[in-house]
Short mmCIF file of C-alpha atoms in Angstrom, two decimals:
data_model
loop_
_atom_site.label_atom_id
_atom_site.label_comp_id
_atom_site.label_asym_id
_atom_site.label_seq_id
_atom_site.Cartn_x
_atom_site.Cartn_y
_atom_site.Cartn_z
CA UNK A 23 -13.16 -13.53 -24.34
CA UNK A 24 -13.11 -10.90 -21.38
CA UNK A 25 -14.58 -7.34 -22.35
CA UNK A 26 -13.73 -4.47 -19.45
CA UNK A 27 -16.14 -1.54 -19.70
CA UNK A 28 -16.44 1.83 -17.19
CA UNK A 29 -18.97 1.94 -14.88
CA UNK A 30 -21.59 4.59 -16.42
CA UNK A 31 -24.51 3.88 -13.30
CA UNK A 32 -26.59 6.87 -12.27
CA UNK A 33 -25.75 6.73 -8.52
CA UNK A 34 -22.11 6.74 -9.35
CA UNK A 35 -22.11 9.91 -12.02
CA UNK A 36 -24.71 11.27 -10.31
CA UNK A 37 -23.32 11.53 -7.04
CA UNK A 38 -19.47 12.62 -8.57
CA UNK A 39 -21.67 14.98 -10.98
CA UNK A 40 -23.34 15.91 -7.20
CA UNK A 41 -20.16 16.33 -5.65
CA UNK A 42 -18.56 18.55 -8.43
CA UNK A 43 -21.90 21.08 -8.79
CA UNK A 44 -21.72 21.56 -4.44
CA UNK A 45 -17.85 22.31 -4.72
CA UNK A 46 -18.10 24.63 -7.19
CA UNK A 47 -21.11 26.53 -5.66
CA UNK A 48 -18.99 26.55 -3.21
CA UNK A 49 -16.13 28.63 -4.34
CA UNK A 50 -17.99 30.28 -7.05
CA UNK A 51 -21.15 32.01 -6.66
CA UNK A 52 -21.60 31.72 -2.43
CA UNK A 53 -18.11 32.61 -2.05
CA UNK A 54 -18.98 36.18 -1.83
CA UNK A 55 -21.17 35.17 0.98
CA UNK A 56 -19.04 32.63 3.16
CA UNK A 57 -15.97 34.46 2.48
CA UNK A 58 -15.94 38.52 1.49
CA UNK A 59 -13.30 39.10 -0.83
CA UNK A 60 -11.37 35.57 -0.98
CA UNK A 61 -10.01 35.40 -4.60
CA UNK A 62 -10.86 32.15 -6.18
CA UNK A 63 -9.22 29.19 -4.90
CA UNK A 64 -7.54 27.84 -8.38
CA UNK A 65 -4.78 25.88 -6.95
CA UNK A 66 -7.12 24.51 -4.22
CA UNK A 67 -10.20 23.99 -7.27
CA UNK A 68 -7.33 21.91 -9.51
CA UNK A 69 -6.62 19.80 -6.51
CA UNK A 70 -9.92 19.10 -5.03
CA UNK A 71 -11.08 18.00 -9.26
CA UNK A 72 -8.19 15.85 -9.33
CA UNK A 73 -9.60 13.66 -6.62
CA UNK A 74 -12.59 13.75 -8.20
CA UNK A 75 -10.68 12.05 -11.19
CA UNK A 76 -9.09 9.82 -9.27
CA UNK A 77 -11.89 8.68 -7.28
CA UNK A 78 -13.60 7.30 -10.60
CA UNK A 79 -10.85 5.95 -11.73
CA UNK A 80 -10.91 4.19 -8.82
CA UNK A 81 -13.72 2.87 -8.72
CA UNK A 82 -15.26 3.32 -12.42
CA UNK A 83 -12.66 2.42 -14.05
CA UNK A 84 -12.59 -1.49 -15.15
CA UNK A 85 -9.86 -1.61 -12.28
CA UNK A 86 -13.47 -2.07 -10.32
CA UNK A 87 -14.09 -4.85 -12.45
CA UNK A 88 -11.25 -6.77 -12.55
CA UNK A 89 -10.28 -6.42 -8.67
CA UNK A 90 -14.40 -7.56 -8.00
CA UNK A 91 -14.24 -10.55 -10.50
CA UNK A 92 -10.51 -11.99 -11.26
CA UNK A 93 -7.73 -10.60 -9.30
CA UNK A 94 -6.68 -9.72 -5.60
CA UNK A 95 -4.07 -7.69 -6.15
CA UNK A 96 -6.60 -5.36 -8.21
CA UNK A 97 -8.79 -4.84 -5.41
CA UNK A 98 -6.56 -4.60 -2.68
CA UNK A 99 -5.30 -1.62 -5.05
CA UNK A 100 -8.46 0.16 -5.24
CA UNK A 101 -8.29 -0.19 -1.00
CA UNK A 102 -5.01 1.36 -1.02
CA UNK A 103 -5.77 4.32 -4.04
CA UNK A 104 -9.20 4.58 -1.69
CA UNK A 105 -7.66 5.15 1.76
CA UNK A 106 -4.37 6.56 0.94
CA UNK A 107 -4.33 8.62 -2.32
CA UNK A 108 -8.23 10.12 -3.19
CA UNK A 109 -8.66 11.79 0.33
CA UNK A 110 -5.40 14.23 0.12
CA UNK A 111 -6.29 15.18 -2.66
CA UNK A 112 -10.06 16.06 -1.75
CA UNK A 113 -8.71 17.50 2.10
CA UNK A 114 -6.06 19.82 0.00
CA UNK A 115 -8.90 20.93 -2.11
CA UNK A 116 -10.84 22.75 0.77
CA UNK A 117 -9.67 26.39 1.33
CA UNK A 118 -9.83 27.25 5.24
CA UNK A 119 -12.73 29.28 3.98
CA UNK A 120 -14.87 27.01 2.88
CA UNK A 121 -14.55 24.34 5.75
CA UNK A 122 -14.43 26.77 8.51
CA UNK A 123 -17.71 28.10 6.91
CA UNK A 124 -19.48 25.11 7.83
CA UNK A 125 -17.73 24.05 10.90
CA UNK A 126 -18.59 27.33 12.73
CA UNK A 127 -21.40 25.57 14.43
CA UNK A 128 -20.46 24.26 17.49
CA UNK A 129 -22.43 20.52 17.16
CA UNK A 130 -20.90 20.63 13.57
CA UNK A 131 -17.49 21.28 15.00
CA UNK A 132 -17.90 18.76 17.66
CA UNK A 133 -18.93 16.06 15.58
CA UNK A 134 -15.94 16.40 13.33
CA UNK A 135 -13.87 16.63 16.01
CA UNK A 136 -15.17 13.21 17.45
CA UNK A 137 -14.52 11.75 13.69
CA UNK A 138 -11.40 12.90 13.06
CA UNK A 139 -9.44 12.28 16.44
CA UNK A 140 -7.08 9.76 16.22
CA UNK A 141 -7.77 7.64 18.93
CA UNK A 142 -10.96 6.68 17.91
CA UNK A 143 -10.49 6.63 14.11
CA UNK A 144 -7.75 4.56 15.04
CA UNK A 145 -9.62 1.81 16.59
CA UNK A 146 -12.48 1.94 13.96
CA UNK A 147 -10.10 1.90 11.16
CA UNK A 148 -8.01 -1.21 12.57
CA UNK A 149 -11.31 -3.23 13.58
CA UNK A 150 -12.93 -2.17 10.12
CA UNK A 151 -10.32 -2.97 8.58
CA UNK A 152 -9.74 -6.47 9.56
CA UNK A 153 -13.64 -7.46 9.52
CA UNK A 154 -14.14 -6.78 5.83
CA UNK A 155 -10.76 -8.47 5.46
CA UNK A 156 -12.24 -11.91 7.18
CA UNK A 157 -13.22 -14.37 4.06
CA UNK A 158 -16.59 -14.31 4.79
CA UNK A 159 -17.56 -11.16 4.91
CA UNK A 160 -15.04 -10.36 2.43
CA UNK A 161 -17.09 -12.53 -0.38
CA UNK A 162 -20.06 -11.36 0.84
CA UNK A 163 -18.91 -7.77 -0.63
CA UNK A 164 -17.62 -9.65 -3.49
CA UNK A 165 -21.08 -11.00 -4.53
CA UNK A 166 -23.17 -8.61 -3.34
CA UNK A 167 -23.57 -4.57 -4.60
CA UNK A 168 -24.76 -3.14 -1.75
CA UNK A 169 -22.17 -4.59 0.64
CA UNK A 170 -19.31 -4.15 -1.81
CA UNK A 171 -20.28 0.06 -1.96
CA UNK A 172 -20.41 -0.25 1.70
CA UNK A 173 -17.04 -1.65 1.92
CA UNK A 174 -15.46 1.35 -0.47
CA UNK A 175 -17.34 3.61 1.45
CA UNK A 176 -15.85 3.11 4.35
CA UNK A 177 -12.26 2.68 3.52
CA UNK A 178 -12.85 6.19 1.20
CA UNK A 179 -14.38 8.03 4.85
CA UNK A 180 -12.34 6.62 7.43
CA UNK A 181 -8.89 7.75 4.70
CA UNK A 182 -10.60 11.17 4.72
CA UNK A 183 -10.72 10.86 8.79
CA UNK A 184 -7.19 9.49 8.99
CA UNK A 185 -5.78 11.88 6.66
CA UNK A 186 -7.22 15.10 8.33
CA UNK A 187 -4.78 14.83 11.49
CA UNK A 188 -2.11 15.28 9.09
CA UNK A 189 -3.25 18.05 6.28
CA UNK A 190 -6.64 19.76 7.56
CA UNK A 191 -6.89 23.13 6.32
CA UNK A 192 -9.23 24.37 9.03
CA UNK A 193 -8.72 26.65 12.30
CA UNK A 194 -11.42 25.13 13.67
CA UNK A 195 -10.72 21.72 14.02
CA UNK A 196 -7.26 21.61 13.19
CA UNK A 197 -4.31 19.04 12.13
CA UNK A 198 -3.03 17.40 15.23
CA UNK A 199 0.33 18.41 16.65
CA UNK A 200 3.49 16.87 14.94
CA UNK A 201 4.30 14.42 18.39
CA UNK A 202 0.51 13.12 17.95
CA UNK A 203 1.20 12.74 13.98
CA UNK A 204 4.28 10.51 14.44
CA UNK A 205 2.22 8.17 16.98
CA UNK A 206 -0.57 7.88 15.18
CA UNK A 207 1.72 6.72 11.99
CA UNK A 208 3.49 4.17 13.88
CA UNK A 209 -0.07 2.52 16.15
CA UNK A 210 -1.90 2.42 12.22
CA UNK A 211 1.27 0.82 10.60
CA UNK A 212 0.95 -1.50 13.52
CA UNK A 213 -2.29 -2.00 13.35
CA UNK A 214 -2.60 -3.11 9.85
CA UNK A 215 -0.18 -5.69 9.86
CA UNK A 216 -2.53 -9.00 11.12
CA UNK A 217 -4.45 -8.67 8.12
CA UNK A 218 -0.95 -8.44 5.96
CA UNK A 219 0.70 -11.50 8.05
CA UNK A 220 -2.92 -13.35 7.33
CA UNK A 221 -2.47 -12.62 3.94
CA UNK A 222 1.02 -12.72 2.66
CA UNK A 223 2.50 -15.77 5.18
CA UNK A 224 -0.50 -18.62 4.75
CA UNK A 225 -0.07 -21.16 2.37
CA UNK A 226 -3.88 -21.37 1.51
CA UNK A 227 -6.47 -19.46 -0.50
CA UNK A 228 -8.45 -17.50 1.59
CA UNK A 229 -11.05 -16.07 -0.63
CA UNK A 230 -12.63 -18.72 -3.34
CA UNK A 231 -13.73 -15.76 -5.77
CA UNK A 232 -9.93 -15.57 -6.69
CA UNK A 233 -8.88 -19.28 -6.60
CA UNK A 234 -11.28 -19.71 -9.27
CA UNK A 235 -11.03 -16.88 -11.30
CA UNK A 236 -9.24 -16.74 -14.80
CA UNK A 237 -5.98 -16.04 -14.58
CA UNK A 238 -5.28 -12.37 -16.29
CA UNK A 239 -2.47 -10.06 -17.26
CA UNK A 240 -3.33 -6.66 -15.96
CA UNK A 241 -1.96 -3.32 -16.51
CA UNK A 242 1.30 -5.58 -17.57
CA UNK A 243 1.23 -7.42 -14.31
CA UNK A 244 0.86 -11.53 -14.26
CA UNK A 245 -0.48 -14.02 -14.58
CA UNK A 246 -0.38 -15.32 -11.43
CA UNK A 247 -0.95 -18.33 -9.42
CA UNK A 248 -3.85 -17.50 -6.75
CA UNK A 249 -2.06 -17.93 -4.19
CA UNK A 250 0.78 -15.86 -5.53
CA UNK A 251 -2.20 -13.27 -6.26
CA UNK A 252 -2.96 -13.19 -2.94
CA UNK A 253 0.68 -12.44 -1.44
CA UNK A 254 0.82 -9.81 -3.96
CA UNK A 255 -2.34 -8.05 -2.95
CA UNK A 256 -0.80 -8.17 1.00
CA UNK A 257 2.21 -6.86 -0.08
CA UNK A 258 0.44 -3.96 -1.87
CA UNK A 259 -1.74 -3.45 0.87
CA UNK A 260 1.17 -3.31 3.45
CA UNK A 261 4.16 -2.63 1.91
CA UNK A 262 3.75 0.33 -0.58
CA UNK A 263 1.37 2.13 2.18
CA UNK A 264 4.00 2.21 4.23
CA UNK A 265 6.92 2.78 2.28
CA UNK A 266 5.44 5.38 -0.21
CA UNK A 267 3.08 7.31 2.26
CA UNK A 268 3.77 5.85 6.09
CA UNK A 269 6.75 6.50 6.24
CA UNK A 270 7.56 9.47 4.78
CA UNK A 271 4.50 11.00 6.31
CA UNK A 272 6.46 10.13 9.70
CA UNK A 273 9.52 11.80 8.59
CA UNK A 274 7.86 14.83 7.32
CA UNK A 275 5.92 15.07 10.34
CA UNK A 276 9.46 14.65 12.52
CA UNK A 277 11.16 17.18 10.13
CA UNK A 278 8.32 19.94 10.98
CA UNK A 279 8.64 19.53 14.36
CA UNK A 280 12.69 19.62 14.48
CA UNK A 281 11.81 23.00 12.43
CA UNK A 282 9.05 24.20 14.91
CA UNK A 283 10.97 23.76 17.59
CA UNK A 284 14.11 25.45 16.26
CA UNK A 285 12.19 28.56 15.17
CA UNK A 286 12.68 31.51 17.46
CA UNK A 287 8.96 32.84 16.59
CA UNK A 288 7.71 29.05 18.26
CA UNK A 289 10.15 29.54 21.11
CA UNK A 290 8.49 31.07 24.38
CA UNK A 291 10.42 34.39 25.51
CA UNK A 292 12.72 34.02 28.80
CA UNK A 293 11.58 35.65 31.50
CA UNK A 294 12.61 39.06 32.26
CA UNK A 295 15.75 39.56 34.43
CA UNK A 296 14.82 41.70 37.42
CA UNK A 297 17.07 44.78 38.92
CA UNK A 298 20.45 44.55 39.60
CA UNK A 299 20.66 43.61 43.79
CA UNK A 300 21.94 46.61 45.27
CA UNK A 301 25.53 46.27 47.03
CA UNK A 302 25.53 47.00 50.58
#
């Protein structure tokens, strides 16, 4: 019989637990300090916990478990709840305030600028992206702990990177304008579809972990074949990114601008007629 559990390790609670305590230093007992007379950030606090939440159910949850041990699908899940769904809600969960506080020094504010711009995140994303993807290296994060928090890790900081062009809360180094939003949508839906084509249209097994497993029902999904497993996981990978947040991430983005630029506040004024010519 297979027994789930939730993942109870000191690093892991310790470092949410870590996480939690700085926030709420944060916005509670420096916020006199870093901000003079900012009313607590409630909405901003409930959002920023959430992903907190959501970040161990990711990853502490026997989701972790089943996606490291028995099926594809399940871990290509925790990629996509990882990248796509834990960092918005962290990002929405930082008043201006309280970023700008610490990007106020210029190296600070240089580095983050350098991690967040989309040209670069873009190509580090796509190449990281299809690495940990390749079978080798793929069941070497499968069998090994270290790897396999490296892995998470870096889908988890390059979402956070991705998702700051879209919904940073800072003047320093702000979202990126809505014409640079709608290209960077389409180049990373692009980009990610190798891996999704190498996944969903072979007709072998790529990662032996999962052709050997024991077939399970999860969360009222299966049992499937591996192979069917496999296509699955692609397809949840690929398809739901892009039609749940891709997309209508590029049509939001699209709508702002149409609004932005049919705003008479974002319109420049026309110049000022001179004098009538004088008839002679």
């Amino acid at each position: 019989m297979i027994t789930f559990h939730w993942h109870t390790e000191p690093l892991l609670i310790g470092l949410i637990l870590l996480a939690c305590w700085l926030y709420a230093c944060g916005i509670g007992p420096l916020r006199s300090r870093l901000a003079p007379g900012q009313p607590y950030p409630a909405r901003a606090a409930g959002w920023f916990y959430l992903g907190v939440a959501l970040a161990y159910m990711t990853v502490g949850s026997p989701l972790d478990q089943v996606g490291e041990r028995y099926l594809f699908w399940a871990h290509m899940l925790q990629h996509v709840l990882l990248i796509y769904l834990v960092p918005p809600f962290l990002i929405a969960g930082m008043p201006t305030w309280l970023v700008d506080s610490f990007l106020q020094h210029l190296p600070v504010r240089k580095l983050v600028r350098l991690l967040t711009h989309p040209a670069p995140v873009f190509l580090v994303f796509t190449m990281g992206f299809t690495i940990w993807h390749m079978p080798s290296v793929y069941e070497l994060a499968l069998h090994n702990k270290g790897i396999h928090i490296l892995q998470h890790t870096f889908f988890f900081l390059s979402g956070m990177a991705m998702w700051w062009a879209f919904i940073s809360t800072s003047k320093h180094v702000p979202r990126a304008s809505y014409g640079v939003q709608i290209l960077y949508v389409s180049v990373l839906m692009i980009g990610g579809f190798p891996v999704f084509a190498g996944l969903c249209f072979t007709s072998e097994v790529l990662y032996p972990t999962y052709e050997y497993a024991a077939r399970l029902e999860f969360m009222g999904v299966g049992p499937f074949d591996p192979l069917s497993d496999q296509r699955l996981g692609g397809a949840l990978m690929k398809v739901v990114s892009d039609m749940f947040v891709s997309l209508p991430l590029m049509f939001w983005s699209f709508y702002q601008w149409w609004k932005a630029e049919g705003d008479p506040r974002t319109q420049k004024p026309a110049p000022l007629a001179g004098p009538e010519p004088v008839a002679r």
